[in-house]
Coordinates of C-alpha atoms and ligand atoms in Angstrom, one line a residue:
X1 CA 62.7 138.8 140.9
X2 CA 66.8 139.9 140.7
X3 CA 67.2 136.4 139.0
X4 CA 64.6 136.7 136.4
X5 CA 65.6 140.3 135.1
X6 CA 68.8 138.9 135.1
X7 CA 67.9 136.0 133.0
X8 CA 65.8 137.8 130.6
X9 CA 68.8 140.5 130.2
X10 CA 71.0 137.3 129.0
X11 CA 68.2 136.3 127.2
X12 CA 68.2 139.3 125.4
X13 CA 71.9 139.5 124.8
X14 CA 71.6 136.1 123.9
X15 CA 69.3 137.0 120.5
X16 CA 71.8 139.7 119.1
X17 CA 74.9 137.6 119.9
X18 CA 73.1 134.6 117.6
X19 CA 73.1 136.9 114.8
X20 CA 76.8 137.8 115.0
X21 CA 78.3 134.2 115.3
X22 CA 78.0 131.2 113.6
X23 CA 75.8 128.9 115.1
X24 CA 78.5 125.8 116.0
X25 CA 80.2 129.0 117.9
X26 CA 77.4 130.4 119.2
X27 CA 76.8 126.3 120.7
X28 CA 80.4 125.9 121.8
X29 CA 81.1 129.1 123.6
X30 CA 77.4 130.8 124.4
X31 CA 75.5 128.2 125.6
X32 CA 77.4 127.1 128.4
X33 CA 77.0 130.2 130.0
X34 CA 74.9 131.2 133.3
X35 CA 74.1 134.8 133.9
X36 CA 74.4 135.2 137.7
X37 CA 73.6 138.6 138.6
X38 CA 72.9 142.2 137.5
X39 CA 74.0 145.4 139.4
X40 CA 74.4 148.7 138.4
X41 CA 74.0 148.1 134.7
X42 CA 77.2 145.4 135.3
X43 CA 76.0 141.9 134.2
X44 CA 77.9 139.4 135.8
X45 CA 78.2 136.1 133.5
X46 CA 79.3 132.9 135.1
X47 CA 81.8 131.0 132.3
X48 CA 82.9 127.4 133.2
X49 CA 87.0 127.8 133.2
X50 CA 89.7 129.8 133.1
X51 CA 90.1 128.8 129.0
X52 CA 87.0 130.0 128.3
X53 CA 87.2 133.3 130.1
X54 CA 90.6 133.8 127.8
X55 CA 88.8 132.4 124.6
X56 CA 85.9 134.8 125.0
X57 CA 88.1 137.9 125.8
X58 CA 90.5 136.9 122.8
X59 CA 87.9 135.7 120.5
X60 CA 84.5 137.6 121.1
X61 CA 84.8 140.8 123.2
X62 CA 83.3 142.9 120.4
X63 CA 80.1 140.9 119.9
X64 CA 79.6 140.5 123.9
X65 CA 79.9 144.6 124.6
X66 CA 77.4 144.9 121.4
X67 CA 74.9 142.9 122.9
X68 CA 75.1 143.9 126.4
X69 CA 74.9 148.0 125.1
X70 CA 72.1 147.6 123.4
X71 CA 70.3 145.6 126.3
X72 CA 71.7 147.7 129.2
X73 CA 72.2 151.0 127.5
X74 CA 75.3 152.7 126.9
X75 CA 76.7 152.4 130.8
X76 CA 76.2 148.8 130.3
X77 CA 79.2 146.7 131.7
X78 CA 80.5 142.7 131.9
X79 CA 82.0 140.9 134.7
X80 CA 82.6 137.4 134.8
X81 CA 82.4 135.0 137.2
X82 CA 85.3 132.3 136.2
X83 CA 84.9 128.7 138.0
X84 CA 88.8 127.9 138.4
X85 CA 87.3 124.7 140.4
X86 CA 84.3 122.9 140.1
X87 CA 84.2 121.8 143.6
X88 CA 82.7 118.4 144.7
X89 CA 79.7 117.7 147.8
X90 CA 82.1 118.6 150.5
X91 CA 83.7 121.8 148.7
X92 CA 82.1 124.8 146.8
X93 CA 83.3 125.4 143.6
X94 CA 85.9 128.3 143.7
X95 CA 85.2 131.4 141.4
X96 CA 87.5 134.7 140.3
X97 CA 85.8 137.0 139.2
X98 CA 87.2 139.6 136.1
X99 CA 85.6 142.7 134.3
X100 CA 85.0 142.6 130.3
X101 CA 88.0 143.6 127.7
X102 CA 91.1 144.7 130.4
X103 CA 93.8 142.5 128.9
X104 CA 93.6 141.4 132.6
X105 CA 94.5 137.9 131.6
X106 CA 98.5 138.2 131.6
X107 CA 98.2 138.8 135.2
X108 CA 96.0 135.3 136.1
X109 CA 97.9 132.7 137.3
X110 CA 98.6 129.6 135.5
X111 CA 96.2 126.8 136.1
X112 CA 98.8 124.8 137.9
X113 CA 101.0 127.5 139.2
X114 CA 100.3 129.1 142.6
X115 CA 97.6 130.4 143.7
X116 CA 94.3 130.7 144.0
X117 CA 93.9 127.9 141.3
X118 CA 97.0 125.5 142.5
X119 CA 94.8 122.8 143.1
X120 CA 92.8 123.1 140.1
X121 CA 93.1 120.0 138.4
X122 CA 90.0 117.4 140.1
X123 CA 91.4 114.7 138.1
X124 CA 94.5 112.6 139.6
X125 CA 98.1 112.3 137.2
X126 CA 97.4 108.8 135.1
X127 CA 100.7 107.5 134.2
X128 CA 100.0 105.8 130.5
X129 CA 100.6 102.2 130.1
X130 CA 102.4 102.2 126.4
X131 CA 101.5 98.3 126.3
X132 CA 97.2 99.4 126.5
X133 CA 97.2 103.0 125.6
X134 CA 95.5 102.7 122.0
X135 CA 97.5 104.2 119.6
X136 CA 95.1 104.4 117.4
X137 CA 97.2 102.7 114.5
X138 CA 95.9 100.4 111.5
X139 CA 97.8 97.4 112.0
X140 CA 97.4 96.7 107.9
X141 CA 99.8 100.1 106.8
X142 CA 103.4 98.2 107.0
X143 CA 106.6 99.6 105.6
X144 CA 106.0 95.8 104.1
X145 CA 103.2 96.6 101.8
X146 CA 104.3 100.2 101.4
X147 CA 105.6 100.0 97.5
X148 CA 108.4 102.0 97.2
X149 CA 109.2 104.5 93.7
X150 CA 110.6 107.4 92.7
X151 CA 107.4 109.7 93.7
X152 CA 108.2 108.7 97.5
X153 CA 111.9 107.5 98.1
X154 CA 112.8 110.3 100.4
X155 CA 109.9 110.4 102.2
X156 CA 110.2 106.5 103.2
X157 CA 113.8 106.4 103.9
X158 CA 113.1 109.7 106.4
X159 CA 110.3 107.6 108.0
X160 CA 112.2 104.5 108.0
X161 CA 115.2 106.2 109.8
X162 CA 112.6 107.9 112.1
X163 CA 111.5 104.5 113.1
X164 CA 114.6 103.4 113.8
X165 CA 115.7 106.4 115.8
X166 CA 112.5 108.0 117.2
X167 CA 113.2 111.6 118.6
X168 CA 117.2 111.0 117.9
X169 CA 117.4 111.8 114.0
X170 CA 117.5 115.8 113.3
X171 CA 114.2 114.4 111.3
X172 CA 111.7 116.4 114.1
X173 CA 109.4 117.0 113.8
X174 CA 109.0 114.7 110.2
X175 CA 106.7 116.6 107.9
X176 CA 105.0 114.7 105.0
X177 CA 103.4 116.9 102.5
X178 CA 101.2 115.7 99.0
X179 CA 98.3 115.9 97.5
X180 CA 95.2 113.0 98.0
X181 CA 95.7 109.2 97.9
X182 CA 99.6 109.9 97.9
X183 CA 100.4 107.5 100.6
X184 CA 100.7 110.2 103.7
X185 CA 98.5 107.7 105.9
X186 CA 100.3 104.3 104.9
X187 CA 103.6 106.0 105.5
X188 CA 103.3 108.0 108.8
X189 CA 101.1 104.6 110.3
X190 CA 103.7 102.1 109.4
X191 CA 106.1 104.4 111.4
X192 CA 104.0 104.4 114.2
X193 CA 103.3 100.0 114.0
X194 CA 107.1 99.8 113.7
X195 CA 108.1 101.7 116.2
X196 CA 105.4 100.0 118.1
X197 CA 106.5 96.5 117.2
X198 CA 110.1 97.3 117.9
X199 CA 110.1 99.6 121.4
X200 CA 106.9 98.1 123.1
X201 CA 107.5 100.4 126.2
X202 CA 107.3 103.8 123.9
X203 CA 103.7 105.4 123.8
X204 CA 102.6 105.8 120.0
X205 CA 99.6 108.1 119.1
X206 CA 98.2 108.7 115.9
X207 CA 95.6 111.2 116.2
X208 CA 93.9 113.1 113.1
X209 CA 92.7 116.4 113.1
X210 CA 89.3 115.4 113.8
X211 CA 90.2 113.5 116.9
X212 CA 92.2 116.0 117.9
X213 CA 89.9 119.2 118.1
X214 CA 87.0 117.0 119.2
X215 CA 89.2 115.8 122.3
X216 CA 90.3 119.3 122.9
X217 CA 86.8 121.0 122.6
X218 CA 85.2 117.6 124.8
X219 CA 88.2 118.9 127.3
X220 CA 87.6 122.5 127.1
X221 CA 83.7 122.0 127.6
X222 CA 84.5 119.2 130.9
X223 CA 87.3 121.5 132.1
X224 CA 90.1 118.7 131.4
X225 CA 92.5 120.9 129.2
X226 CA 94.9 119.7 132.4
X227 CA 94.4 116.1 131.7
X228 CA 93.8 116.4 127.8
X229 CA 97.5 118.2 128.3
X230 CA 99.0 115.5 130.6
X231 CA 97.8 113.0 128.5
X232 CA 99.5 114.4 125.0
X233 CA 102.4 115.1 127.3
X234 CA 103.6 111.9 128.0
X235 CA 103.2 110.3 124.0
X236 CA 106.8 109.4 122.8
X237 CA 105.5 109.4 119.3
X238 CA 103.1 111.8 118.4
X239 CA 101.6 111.8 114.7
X240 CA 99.0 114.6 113.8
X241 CA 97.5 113.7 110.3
X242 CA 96.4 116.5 108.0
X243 CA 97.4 119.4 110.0
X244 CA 95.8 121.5 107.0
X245 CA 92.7 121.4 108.9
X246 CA 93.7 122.8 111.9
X247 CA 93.8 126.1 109.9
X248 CA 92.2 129.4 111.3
X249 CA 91.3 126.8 114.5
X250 CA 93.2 129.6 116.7
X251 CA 92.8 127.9 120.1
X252 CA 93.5 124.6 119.0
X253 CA 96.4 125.7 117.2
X254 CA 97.7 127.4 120.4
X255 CA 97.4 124.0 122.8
X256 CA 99.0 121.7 119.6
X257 CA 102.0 124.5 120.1
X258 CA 102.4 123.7 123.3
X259 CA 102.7 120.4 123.2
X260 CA 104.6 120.4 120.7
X261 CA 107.3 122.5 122.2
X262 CA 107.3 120.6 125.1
X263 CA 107.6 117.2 123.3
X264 CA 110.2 118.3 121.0
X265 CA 112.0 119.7 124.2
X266 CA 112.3 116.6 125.9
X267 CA 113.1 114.5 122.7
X268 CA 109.8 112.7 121.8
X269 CA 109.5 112.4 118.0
X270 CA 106.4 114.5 116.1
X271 CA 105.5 113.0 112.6
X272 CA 102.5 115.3 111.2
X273 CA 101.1 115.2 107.6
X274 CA 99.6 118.1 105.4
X275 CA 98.3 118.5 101.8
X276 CA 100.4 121.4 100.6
X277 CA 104.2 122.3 101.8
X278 CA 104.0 124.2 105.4
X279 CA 105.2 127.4 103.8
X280 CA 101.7 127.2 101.5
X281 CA 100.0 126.8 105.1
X282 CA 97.0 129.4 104.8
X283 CA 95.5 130.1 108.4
X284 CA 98.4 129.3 110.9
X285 CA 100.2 131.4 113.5
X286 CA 104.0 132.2 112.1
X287 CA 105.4 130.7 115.1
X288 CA 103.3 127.2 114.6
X289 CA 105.0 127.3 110.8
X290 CA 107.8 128.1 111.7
X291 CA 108.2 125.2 114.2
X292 CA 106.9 122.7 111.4
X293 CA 109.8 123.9 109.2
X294 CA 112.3 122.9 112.1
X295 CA 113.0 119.1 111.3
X296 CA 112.4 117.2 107.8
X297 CA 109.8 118.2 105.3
X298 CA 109.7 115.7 102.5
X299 CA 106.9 115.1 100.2
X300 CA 105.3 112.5 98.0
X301 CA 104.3 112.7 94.3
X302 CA 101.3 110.9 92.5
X303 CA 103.0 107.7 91.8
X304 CA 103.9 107.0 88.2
X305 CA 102.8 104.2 86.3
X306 CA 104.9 101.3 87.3
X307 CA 104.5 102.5 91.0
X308 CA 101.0 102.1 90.4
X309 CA 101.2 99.1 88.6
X310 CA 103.2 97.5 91.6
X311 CA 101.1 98.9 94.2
X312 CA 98.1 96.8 92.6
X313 CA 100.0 93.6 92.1
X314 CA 100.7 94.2 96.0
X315 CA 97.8 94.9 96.9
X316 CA 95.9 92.1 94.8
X317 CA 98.2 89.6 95.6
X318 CA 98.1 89.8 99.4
X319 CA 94.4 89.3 99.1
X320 CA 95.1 86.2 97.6
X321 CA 93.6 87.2 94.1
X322 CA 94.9 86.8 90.8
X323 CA 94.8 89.5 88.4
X324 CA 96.2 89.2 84.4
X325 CA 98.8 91.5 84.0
X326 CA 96.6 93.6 81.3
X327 CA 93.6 94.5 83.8
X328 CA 96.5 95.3 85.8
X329 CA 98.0 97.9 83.2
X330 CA 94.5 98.9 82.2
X331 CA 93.8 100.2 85.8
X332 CA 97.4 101.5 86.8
X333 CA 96.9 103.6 83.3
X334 CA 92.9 105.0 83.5
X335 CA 92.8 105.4 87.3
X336 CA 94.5 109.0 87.3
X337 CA 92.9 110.1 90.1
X338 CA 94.5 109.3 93.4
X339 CA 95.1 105.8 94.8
X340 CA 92.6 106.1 97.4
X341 CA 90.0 106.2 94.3
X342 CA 92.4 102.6 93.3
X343 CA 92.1 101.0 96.7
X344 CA 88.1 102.2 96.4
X345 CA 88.5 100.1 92.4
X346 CA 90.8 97.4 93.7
X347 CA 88.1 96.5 96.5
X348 CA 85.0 96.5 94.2
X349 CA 87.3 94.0 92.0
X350 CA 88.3 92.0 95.3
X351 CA 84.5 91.9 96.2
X352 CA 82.7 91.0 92.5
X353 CA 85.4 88.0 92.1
X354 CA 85.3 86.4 95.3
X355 CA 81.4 87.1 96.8
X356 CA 79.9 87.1 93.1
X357 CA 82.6 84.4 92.1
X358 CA 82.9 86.8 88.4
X359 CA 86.6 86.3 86.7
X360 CA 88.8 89.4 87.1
X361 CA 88.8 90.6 83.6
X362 CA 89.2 93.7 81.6
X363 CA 85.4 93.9 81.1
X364 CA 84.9 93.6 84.7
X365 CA 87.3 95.7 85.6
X366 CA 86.0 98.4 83.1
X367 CA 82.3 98.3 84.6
X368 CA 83.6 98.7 88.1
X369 CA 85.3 101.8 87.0
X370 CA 82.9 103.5 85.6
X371 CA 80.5 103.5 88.6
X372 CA 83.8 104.4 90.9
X373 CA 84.6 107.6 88.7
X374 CA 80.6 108.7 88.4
X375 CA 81.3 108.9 92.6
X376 CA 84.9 110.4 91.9
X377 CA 83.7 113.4 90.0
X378 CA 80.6 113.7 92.2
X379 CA 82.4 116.0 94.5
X380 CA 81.3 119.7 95.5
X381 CA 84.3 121.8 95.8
X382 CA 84.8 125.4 96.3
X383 CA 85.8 125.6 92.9
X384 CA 82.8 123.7 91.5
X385 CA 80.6 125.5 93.5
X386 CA 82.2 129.4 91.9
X387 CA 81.8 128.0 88.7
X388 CA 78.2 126.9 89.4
X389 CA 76.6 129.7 90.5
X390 CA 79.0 132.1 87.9
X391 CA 77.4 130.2 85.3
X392 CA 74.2 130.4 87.0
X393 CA 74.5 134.1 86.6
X394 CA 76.0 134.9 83.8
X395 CA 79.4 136.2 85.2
X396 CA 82.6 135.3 85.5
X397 CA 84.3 132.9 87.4
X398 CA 86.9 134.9 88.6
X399 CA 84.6 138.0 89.9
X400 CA 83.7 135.7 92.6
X401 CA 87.8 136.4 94.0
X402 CA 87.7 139.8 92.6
X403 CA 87.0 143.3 93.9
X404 CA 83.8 144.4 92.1
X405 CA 81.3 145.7 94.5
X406 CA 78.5 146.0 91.9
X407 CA 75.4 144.4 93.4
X408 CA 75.4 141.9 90.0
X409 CA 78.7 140.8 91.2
X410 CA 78.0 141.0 94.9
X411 CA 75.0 138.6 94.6
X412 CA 76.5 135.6 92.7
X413 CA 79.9 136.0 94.8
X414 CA 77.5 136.1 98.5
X415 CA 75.6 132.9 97.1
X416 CA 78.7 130.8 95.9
X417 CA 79.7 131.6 99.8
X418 CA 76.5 130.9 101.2
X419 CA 77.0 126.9 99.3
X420 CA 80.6 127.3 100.6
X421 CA 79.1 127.2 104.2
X422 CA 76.5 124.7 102.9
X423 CA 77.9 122.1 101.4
X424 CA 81.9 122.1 101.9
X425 CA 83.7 121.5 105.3
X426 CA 85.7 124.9 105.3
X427 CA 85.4 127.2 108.1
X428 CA 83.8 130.7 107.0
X429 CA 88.0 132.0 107.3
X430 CA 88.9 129.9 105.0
X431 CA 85.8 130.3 102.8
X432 CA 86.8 133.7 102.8
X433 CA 90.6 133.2 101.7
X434 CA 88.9 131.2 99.0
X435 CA 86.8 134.3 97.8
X436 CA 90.2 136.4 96.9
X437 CA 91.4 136.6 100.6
X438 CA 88.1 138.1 102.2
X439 CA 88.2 137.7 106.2
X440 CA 85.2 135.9 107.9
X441 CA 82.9 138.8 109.0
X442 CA 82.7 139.4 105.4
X443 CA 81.3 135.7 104.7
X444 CA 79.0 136.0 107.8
X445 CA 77.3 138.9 106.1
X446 CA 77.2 137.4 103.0
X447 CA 75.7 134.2 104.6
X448 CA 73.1 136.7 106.3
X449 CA 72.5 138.6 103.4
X450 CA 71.3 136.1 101.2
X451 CA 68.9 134.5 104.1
X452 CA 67.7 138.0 104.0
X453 CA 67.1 137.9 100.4
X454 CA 65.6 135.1 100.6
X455 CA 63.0 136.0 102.5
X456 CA 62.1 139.2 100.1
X457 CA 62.7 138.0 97.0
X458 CA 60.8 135.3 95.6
X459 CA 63.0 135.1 92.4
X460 CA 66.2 134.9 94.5
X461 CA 65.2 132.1 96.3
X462 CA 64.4 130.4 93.1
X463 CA 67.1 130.7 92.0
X464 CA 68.7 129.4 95.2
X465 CA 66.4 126.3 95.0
X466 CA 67.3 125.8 91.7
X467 CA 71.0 125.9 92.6
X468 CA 70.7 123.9 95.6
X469 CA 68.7 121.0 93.3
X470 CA 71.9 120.8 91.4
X471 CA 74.4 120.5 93.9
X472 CA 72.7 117.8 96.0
X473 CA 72.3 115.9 92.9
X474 CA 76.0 116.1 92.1
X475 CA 76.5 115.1 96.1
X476 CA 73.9 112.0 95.1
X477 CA 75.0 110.8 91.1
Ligands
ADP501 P1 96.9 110.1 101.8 O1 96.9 109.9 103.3 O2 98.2 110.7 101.3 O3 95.7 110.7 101.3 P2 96.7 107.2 102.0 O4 97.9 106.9 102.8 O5 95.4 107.1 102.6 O6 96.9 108.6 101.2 O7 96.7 106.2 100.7 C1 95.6 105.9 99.9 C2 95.6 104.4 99.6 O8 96.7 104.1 98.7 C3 95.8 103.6 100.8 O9 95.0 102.4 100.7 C4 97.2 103.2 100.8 O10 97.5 101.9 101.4 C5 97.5 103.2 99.3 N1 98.9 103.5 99.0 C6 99.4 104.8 98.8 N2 100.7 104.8 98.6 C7 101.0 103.5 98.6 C8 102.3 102.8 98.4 N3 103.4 103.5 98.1 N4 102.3 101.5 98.4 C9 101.1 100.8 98.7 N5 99.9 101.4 98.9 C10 99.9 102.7 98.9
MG502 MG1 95.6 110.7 104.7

């Protein structure tokens, strides 16, 4: 009987916290937990670590004392019940026990300090092999086939002497900065395979972003932070591509600066890539900037023509293919893009000369380009999508980042948000900063808001469809 009511009280909660959080959230940090018992109008919620006890209280206290007032009435109270061990058949798992929003977390022991959790950790110290630890490195991005020119001079002679000298040079952490297709990759890689090639017993890592939150959120949810930790800990060469994305990831953020500071502490080298300078960095703790800003930041330029007009040659000619010097110039001079839209034009050359045996010339070279830049410009970007629905609306482009709370303003600026959460990557913070510096409960009401309409009003959603016809054929031409 006790543990029914309890579970339908969490059920309960459960349904009002899903309206306040976005659902990946609501997956990641809800789920997971077990309501164990209810006394007293205090609802004690089991969560499975210490991490997520602290996540929750930084992250989410508001939302959880909403739901649990409105189930249990105004006297309504949380505890939780925190595993600190999982336990195994012989021992049950230990549990500490904390109320709701008391800051109480300063006074918790460390994980592997004293104390009741001292022996948290159920997973032994692995020492890392560097000769089978996978570094994760593309063997083909060399310093060899890395054409050097004016647009990235300073940044390859930084990474060369960071190869040479890892963790030595005042070049730490190396920060490589630029915009798409600039070579930040190929550069920070072939660091990694010389230093590799060079100092077999160092232990290289090259993780992106995506790698890097998935491990950490696989390590949170399997209570290995210790082990995800130990294992980052004992890299000698640490490169973090695209940091940009670890933006408004607050958590994520915190762990990276932990490692770092204990990496750069004891000498180990940190290369780390981003597509702006750090001080344009929108989303990141001061103190994470301010660390990034501590070694070399150097960045690379779109490479000019005869950069370009190299880096094919290169690139053609270690793929064994001839290619006349004019379809050469032709491409180095009408692919203004980025080079990773060349290498995508380069390959679809490489493939129609030696599978369909055609002769590399300038009307070949001129077909394959204009099916690569149909897919170029088929992109949806926050901007595209602003100007989109502006035009969709008859208003302005730029009242979508502006301050006009007029409901003919408010409705075209909450549905260019709602395809911001649709159809780009962004997280709704950044979505937000993209809508003239709005914060993210803002774009959750806007995203709720026009699922709302939608529902009501038959010509909104229309309109919506109609919008959403467009984009997806954009996503497809
Ligand atoms: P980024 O990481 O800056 O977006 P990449 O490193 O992925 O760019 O580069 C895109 C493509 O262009 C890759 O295939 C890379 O090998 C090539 N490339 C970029 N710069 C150079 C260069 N200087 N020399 C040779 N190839 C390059
Ligand atoms: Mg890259």
């Amino acid at each position: 009987m006790e543990v029914a009511t309890t579970t339908t009280i969490w059920t309960d909660c459960l349904e009002i916290i899903k309206l306040n959080v976005d659902e990946q959230s609501f997956n990641t940090w809800f789920k997971p937990i077990v309501p164990v018992r209810n006394e007293n109008d205090v609802l004690t919620i089991q969560v499975p670590s210490q991490f997520f006890y602290e996540w929750l209280e930084e992250n989410y206290v508001p939302v959880l004392k909403k739901a649990v007032r409105q189930v249990l009435g105004e006297n309504g109270r949380l505890e939780y019940s925190v595993v600190v061990d999982s336990g195994n058949q012989q021992n049950p798992p230990v549990m500490v026990n904390y109320p709701n929003g008391h800051g109480i977390k300063k006074n918790i022991q460390p994980l592997n300090g004293n104390g009741p959790s001292a022996d948290y950790s159920p997973f032994a110290y692995k020492a890392l092999d560097p000769r089978t630890v996978n570094s994760r490195l593309n063997p083909n991005y060399l310093f060899d086939n890395f054409v050097e020119g004016d647009c990235n001079r300073l940044a390859r002679s930084a990474g060369v002497a960071v190869a040479k000298k890892p963790g030595t040079t005042s070049f730490n952490p190396l920060m490589l900065y630029g915009g798409v297709g600039v070579g930040k990759t190929h550069l920070i890689q072939a660091i990694g395979n010389e230093i590799k090639k060079n100092m077999p017993d160092k232990v290289v890592l090259y993780v992106d972003q995506n790698d890097f939150t998935n491990q950490f959120l696989n390590a949170l949810q399997n209570l290995k932070m210790q082990e995800f930790q130990n294992f980052y800990l004992q890299v000698d060469l640490l490169i973090l591509d695209d940091v940009q994305f670890l933006a408004g990831r607050e958590k994520t953020q915190e762990i990276f600066f932990n490692i770092f500071n204990q990496l750069h502490q004891s000498g180990k080298q940190i290369i780390m890539t981003s597509d702006c300078p750090p001080r344009d960095l929108k989303g990141f703790q001061e103190r994470l900037l301010s660390r990034f800003k501590w070694g070399l930041t150097a960045d690379l330029q779109e490479p000019d023509f005869e950069t370009k007009l190299a880096i094919i040659n290169n690139k053609m000619q270690s793929d064994g293919i001839e290619i006349p010097k004019e379809v050469a110039e032709y491409l180095a001079y009408s692919v203004d893009t980025n080079l990773r839209d060349m290498e995508g034009v380069l390959n679809s050359l490489l493939f129609h000369a030696t599978l369909l045996k055609r002769n590399i010339d300038l009307d070949l070279a001129k077909e394959v380009l204009k099916n690569i830049i149909k897919e170029i410009q088929s992109d949806v970007s926050v901007d595209y999508i602003q100007k989109t629905v502006a035009d969709f609306f008859k208003v302005g482009t730029e009242q979508m980042k502006g301050k006009v709370k007029k409901r003919e303003i408010v409705i075209p600026r909450q549905t260019a948000m709602y395809f911001c959460k649709r159809y780009t990557q962004l997280t709704l913070a950044l979505i937000g900063e993209n809508f003239g510096g709005r914060d993210h409960s803002t774009v959750i009401h806007a995203l709720e808001s026009v699922e709302d309409m939608m529902k009501v009003d038959s010509n909104f959603k229309n309109s919506v469809d109609e919008l959403t016809k467009k984009f997806k054929s954009r996503m497809s031409a």
